[in-house]
XYZ file of C-alpha atoms in Angstrom:
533
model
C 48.166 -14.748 -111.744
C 44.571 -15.435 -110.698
C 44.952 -18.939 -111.279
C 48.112 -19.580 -109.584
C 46.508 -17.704 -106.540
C 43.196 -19.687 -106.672
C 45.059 -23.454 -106.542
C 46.949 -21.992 -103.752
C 44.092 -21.869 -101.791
C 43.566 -25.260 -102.438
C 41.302 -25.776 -105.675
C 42.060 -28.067 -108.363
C 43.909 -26.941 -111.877
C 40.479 -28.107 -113.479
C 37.538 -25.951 -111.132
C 40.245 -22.897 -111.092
C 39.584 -22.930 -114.993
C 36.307 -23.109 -114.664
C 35.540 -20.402 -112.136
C 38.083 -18.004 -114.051
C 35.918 -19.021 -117.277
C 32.549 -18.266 -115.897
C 33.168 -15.169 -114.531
C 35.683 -13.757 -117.170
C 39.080 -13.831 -115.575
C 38.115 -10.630 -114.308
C 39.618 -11.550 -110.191
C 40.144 -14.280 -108.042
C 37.632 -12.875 -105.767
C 35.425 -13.383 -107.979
C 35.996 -16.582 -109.031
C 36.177 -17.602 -105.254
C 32.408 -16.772 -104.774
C 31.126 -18.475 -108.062
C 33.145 -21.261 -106.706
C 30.942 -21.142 -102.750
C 27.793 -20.500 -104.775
C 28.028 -22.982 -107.431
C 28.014 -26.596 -107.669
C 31.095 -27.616 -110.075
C 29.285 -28.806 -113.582
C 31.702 -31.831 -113.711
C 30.458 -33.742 -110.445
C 27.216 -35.296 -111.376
C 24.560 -35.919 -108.617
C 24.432 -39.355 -107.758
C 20.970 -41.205 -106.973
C 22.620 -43.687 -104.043
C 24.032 -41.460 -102.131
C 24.115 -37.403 -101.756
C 26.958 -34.986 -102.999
C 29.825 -35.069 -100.623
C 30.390 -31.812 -99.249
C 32.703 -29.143 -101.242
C 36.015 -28.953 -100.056
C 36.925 -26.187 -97.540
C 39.131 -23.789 -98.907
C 42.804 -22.562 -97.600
C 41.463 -18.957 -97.281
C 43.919 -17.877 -93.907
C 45.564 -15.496 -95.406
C 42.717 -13.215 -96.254
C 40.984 -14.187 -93.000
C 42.919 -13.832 -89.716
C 41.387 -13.936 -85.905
C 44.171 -13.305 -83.154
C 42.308 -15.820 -81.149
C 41.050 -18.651 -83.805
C 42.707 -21.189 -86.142
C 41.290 -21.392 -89.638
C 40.473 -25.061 -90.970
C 42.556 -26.173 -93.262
C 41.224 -27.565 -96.752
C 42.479 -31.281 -95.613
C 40.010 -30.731 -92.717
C 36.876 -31.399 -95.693
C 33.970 -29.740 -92.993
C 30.976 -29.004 -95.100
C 30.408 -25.343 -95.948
C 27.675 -23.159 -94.529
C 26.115 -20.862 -96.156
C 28.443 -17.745 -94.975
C 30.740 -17.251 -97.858
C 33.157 -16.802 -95.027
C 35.239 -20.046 -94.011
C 34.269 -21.520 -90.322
C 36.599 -20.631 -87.879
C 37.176 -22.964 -85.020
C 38.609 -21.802 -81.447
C 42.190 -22.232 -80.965
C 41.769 -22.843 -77.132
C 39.692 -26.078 -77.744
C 42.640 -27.963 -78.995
C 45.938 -27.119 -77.288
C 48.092 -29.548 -79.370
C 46.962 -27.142 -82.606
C 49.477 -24.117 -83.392
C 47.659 -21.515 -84.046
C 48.257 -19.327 -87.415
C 50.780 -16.466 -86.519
C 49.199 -12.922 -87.288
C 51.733 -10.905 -84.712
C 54.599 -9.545 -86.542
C 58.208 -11.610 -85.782
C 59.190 -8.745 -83.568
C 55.668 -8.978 -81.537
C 56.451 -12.503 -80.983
C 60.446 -12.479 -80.302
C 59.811 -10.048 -77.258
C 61.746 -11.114 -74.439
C 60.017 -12.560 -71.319
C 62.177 -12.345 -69.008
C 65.015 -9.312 -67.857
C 67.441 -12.115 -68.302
C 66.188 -12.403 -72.392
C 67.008 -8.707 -73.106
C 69.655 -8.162 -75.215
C 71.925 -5.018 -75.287
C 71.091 -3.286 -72.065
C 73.412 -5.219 -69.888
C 74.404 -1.564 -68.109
C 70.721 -1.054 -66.842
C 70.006 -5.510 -66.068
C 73.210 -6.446 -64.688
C 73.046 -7.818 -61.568
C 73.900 -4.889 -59.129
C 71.412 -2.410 -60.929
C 68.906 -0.983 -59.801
C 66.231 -2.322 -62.004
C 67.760 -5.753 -61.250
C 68.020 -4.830 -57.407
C 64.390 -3.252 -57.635
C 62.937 -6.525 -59.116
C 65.101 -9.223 -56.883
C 63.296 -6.984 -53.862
C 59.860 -6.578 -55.202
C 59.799 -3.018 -55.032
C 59.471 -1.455 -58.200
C 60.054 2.139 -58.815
C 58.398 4.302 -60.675
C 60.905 4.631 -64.164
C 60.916 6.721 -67.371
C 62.916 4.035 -69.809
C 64.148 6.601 -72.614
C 65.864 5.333 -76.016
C 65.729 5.057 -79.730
C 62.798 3.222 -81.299
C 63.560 -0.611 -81.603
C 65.855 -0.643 -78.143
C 63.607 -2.886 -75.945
C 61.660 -0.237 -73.802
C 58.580 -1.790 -73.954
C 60.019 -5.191 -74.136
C 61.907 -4.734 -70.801
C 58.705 -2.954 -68.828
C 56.497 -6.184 -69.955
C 59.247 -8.661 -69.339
C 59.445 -7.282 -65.457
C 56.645 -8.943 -64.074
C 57.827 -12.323 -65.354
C 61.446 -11.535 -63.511
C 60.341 -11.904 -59.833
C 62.616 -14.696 -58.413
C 60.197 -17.538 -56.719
C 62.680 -17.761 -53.795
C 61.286 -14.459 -52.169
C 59.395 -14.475 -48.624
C 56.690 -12.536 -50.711
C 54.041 -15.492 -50.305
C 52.802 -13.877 -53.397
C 55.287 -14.805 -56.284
C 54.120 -11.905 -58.620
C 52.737 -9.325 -56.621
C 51.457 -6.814 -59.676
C 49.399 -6.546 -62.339
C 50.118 -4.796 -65.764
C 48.231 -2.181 -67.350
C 49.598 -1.201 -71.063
C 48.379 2.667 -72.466
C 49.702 4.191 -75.636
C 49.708 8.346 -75.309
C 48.757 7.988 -79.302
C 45.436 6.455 -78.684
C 44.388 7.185 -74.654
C 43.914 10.515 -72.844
C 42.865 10.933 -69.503
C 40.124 9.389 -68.992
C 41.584 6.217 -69.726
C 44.388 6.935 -67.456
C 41.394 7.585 -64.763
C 39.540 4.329 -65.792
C 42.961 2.387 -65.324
C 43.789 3.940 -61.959
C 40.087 3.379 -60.258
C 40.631 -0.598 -61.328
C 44.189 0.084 -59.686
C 42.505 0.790 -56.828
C 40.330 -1.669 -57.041
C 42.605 -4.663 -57.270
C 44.893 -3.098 -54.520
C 42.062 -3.225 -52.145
C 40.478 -6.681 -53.226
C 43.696 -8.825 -53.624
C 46.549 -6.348 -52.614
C 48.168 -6.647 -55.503
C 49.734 -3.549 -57.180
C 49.371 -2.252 -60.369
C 51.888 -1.081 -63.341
C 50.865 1.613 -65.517
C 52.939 1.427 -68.539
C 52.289 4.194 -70.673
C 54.109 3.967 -74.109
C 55.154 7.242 -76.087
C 54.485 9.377 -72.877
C 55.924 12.412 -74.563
C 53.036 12.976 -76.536
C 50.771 13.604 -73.700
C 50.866 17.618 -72.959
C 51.251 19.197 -69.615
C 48.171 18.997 -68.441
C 48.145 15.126 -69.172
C 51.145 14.686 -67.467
C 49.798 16.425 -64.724
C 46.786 13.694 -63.993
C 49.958 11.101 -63.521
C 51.209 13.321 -60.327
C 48.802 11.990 -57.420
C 48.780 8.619 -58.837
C 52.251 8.079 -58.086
C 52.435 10.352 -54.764
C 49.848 8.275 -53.520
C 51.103 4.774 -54.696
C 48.444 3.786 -56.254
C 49.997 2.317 -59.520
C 53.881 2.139 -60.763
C 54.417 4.387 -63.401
C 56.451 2.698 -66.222
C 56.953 5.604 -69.265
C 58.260 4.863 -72.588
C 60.045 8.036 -74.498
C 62.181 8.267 -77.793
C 62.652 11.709 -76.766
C 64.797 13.667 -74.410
C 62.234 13.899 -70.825
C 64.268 16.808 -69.905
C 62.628 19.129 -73.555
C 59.171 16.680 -73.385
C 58.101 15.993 -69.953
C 57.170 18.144 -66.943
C 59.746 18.635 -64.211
C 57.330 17.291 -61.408
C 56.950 14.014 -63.336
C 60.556 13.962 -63.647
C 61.333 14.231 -60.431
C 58.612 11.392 -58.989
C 60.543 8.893 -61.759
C 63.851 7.275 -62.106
C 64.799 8.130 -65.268
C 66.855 4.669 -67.160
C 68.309 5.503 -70.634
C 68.160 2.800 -73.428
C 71.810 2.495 -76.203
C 70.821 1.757 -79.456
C 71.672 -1.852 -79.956
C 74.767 -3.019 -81.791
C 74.948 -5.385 -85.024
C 76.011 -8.170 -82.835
C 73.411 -7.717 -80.625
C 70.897 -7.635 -83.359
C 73.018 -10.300 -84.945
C 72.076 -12.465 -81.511
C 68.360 -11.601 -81.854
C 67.896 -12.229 -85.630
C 69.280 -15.651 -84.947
C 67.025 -16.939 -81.926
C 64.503 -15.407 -84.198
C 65.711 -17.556 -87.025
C 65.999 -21.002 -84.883
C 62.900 -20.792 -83.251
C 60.613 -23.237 -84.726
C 58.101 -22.361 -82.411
C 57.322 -18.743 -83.157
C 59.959 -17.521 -84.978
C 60.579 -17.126 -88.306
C 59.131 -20.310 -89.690
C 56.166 -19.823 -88.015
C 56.444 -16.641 -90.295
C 56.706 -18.772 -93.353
C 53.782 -21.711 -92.844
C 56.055 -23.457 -90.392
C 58.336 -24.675 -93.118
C 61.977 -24.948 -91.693
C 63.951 -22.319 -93.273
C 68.009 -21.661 -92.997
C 69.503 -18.098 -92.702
C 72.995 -17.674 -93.443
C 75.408 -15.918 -91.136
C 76.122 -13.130 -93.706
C 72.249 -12.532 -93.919
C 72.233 -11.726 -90.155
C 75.152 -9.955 -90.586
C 74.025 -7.394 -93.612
C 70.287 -7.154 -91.598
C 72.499 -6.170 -88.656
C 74.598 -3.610 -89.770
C 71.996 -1.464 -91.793
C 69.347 -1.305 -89.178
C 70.882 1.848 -87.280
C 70.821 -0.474 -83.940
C 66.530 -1.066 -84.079
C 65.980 -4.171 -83.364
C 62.012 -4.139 -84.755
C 63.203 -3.231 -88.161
C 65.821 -5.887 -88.392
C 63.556 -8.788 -87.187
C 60.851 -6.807 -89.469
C 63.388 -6.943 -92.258
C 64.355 -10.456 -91.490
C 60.222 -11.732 -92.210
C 60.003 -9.845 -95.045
C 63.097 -11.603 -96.266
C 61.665 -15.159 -95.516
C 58.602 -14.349 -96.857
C 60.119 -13.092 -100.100
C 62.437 -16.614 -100.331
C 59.190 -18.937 -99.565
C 57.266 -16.958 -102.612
C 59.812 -17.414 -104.793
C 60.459 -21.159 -103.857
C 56.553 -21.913 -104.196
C 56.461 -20.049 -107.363
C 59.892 -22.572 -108.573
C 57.203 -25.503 -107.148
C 59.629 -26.922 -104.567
C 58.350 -29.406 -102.302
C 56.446 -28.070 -99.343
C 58.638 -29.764 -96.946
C 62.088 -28.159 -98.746
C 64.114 -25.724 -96.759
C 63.469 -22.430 -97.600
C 67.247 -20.356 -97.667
C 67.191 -16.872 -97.496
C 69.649 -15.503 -99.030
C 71.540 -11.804 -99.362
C 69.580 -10.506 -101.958
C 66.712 -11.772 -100.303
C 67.730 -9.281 -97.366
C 68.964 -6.875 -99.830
C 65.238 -6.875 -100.987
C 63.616 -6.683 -97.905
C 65.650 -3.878 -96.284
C 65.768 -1.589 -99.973
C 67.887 0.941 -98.372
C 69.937 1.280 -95.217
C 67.573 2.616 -92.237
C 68.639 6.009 -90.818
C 67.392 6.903 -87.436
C 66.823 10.284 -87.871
C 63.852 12.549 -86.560
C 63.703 15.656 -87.921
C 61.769 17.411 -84.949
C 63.643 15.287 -82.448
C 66.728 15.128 -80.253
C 68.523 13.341 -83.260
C 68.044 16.285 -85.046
C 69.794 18.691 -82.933
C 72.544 16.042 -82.150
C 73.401 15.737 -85.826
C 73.369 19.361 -86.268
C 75.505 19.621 -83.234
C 77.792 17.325 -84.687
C 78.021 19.409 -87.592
C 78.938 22.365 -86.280
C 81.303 20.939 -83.942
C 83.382 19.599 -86.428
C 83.513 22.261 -88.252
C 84.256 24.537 -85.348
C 87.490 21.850 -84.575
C 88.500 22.204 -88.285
C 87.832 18.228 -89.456
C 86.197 19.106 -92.731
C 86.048 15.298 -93.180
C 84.171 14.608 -90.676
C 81.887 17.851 -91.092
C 81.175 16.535 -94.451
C 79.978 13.071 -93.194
C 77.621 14.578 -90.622
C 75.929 16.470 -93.217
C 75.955 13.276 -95.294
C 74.276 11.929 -92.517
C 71.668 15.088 -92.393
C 70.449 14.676 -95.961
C 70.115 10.902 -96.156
C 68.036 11.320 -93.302
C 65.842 13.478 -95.289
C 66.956 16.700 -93.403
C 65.677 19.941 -95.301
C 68.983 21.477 -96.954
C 67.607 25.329 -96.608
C 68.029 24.373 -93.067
C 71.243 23.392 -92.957
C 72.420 26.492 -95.236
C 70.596 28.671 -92.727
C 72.819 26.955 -89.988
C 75.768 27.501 -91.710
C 75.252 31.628 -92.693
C 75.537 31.760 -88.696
C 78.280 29.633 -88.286
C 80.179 32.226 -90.972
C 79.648 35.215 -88.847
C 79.514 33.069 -85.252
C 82.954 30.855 -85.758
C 84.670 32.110 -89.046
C 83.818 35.990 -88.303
C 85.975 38.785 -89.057
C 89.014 35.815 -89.722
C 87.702 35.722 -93.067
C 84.690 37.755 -93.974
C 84.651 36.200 -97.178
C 82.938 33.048 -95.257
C 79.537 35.051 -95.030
C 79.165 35.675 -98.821
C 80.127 31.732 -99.384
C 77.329 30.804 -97.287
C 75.011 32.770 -98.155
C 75.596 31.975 -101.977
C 75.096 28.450 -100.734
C 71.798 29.256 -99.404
C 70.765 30.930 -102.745
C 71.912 27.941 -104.675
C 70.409 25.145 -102.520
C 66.914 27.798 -103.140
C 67.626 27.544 -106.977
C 68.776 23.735 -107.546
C 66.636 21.836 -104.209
C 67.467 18.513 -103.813
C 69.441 16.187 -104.657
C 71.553 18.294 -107.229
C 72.452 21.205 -104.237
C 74.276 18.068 -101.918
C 77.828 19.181 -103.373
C 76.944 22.806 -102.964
C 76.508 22.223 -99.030
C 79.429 20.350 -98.626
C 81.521 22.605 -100.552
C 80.444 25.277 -98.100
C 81.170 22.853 -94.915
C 83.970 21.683 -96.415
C 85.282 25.858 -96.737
C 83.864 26.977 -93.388
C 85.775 24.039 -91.600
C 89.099 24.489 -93.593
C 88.701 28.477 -92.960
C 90.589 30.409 -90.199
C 88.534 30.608 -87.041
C 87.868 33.982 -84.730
C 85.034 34.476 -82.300
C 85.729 37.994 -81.385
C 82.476 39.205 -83.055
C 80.462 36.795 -81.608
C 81.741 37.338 -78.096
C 81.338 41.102 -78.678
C 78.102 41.000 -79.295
C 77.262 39.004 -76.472
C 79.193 41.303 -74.093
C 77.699 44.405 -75.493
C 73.965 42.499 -74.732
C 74.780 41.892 -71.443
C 75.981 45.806 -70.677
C 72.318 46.728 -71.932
C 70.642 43.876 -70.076
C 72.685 44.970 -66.754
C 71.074 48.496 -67.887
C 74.861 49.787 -67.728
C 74.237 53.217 -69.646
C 70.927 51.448 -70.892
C 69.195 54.402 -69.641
C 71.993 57.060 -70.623
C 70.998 59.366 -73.948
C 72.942 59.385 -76.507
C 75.850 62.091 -76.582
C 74.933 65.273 -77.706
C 78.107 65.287 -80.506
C 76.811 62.278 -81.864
C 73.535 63.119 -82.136
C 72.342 64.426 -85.832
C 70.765 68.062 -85.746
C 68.573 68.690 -88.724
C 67.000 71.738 -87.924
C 67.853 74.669 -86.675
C 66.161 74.160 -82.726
C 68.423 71.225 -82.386
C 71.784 72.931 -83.476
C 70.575 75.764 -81.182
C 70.476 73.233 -78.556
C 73.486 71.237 -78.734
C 72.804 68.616 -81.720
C 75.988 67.440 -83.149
C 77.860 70.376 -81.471
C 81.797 69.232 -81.097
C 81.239 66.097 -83.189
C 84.823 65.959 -85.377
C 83.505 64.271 -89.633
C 86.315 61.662 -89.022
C 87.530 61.874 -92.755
C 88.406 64.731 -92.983
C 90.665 64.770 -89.547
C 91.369 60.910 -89.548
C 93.845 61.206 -86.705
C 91.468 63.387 -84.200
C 90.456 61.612 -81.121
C 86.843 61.454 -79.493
C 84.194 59.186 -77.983
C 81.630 57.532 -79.163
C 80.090 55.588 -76.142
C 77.684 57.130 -73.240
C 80.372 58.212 -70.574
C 79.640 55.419 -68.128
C 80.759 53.067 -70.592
C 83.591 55.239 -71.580
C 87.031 53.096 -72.096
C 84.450 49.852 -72.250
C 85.807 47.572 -74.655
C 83.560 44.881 -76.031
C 85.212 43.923 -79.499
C 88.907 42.059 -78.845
C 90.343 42.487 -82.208
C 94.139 43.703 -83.417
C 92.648 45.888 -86.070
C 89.880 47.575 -84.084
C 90.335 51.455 -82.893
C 91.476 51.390 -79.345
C 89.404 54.316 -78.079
């Protein structure tokens, strides 16, 4: 393994040996710096004329500068005495690619609206982003989606979507500013705002604050955003995967339009994976060493339809597939030149399992929950049993879900079959015992029951009734009846404890009343069997 790595960097079969010999095939890394510090044994010095210089060599992948282009070992510059290869600027040479260290979804963003794919409901032509943009008047806008949807993508690929035609003699009249709630807090949204200002007052051009993940900031964060955009001073662009309305303050809300991002569909990520795929420029075989690579349709298609509609993790999954192919054709020694093919199990490889978006502190969470219940609730045990498949493979906790379902027993199933209650809470007890993955079937057995059982909500609604008669203070503040009331001493029979209170067993047909006499004839519990008082 060392050796195959060390000629891949460009050193012969013959000084590969050598170095692995002299330092006991213990790494490559080693080998590499006996190799820099050592003059091979089997070049002799010459008298007429001095040693040529060692080769350079192909060290790029463990070396990477965003802004520099490694030398390749063809290049034969003479090494200094850094053990580190020389890097050369990229910008000195423009007809020189440089090395791609972005990932292929970094550098298949979109630059223009028109490039988005997927969101044709927010970029068509008579919406308001479109309508906002055509104008030069940008709005402030909270974009809210799934991960992998384009928010980012679309707030970047604004500014390069002002038509040229406009009377604005300035063709792009703002400047972007990019801040990730992860990393920044407010003094960087300060520092960003003052050089707002700044550049609004030296060259009038305005400024848009895109701040990615903007749910993470708390309300007092969110609160330092509230002049800014009174006052005009920047655009605010947000970025959310969750809902604004649980995450973000109602005064922000209110100062933004609020745009909501569909997760994509497999023939939208279809269309992306294969512009990724036939761009020799900086897609995927810029990925690969530049080597021209083909991607069947069936490839795009199996990417596409087990990426839950995120676009990064299919283009993700797509490099790691191309990668995987130009290892294995290296390792075969094919020609440098040959096409690499990716193939299905190539993608197979690189995805490993189908991707589930599922968060389970997020809005997903509740809607698949939701879903649950609902369907249950309508009686479609198949499809209750496919949103809890959906639950668990999205690494939901199952105590949870057999929590959810004890109240869905009492709250849907009630007193139509009280049996319900002691299925679910059995569940819960076996899901305790067994854990995951052997207490799946016990779950669905209990969906599977609770959905197929009769339905009644009269306990549920009686409860909620009787609340609101105590919250409305409706004999809230009335004692108890004197008959009802227990008298265990003597005082408190003398008094009027219990006095006129009728043991019903023992006169099951006597008639008296057991609610505070403002709420006599109240009847909270609807229900055939229940004693009409």
């Amino acid at each position: 393994m060392e050796k195959e790595l060390l000629l891949s960097m460009g050193f012969s079969e013959e000084l590969a040996a050598q170095a692995l010999a002299a330092t006991g095939s213990e790494s490559a890394a080693k080998a590499v710096d006996w190799i820099l510090n050592n003059k091979p044994p089997n070049v002799p010095p010459s008298s007429d004329s001095p040693s040529p210089p060692p080769f350079q060599p192909n060290l790029h992948r463990f070396f990477h500068s965003p802004s520099q282009r490694l030398i390749h070992h063809h290049d034969a510059v003479p090494l200094s005495n850094s053990k580190r290869p020389k890097l050369e600027d990229n910008t000195s040479n423009t007809n020189q690619k440089p090395i791609p260290h972005e990932p292929l979804s970094d550098r298949m963003r979109p630059r223009t609206l028109d490039d988005v794919v997927g969101q044709d409901h927010l970029l068509s032509s008579n919406s308001l982003l479109r309508s906002a943009v055509n104008r030069h008047r940008l709005p402030s806008l909270l974009l809210w989606g799934p991960p992998g949807t384009g928010k980012t993508s679309i707030a970047r690929a604004i500014l390069n979507s002002f038509p040229s035609s406009n009377p604005n003699p300035n063709p792009n009249p703002y400047r972007f500013v990019s801040l990730s709630a992860v990393t920044c807090g407010v003094k960087d949204v300060r520092d960003a705002v003052d050089e707002a200002r700044r550049s609004k007052n030296k060259d009038r051009r305005r400024t848009v604050l895109f701040v990615d993940e903007v749910h993470r900031f708390n309300k007092a964060q969110q609160d330092s955003f509230l002049p800014i955009i009174e006052d005009g001073s920047v655009v605010f662009i947000g970025a959310t995967t969750e809902n604004p309305s649980f995450h973000l303050i109602t005064p922000l809300l209110s100062r933004c339009t609020v745009l909501v991002l569909n997760p994509l569909k497999p023939e939208h990520l279809a269309r992306l994976l294969r512009r990724a795929a036939d761009d020799s420029r900086v897609g995927l075989t810029a990925s690969i060493g530049m080597r021209p690579v083909h991607v069947e349709d069936d490839v795009l298609g199996f990417i596409s339809a087990n990426c839950d509609g995120d676009a990064r993790v299919a283009l993700n999954a797509l490099e790691i597939a191309a990668t995987t192919a130009a290892a294995a054709a290296a390792r075969n020694n094919a020609a440098a030149a040959a096409v690499v093919t990716l193939g299905l199990e190539d993608a197979r490889e690189a995805l490993q399992c189908k991707h589930l978006a599922y968060d389970k502190a997020g809005e997903e969470h509740y809607n698949l929950i939701s879903a649950l219940h609902k369907s249950m609730r309508g009686n479609d045990a198949n499809a209750a049993v496919y949103w809890l498949a959906r639950m668990l493979e999205g690494g939901e906790q199952p105590l949870y879900i057999a929590r959810r379902l004890i109240r869905f027993a009492s709250e849907d199933v009630g007193l139509a079959d009280p049996s319900a209650l002691n299925q679910a809470v059995a569940c819960y007890q076996a899901c305790h015992f067994l854990g995951m993955p052997e207490c799946d079937v016990i779950l669905a057995q209990c969906v599977a029951y609770l959905a197929m059982a009769p339905k009644s909500i009269a306990v549920y609604r009686a409860i909620g009734a009787a609340k609101k008669a105590v919250k409305e203070s409706v004999g809230q503040n009335e004692g108890v009846p004197l008959h009802l009331r227990n008298a265990p001493t003597k005082l408190m029979k003398q008094i009027g404890y219990g006095k006129g209170y009728i043991y019903t067993p023992d006169d099951p047909t006597s008639v008296q009343s057991f609610l505070p006499s403002s709420l006599e004839g109240h009847k909270f519990l609807d229900w055939p069997d229940a004693a009409d008082r």
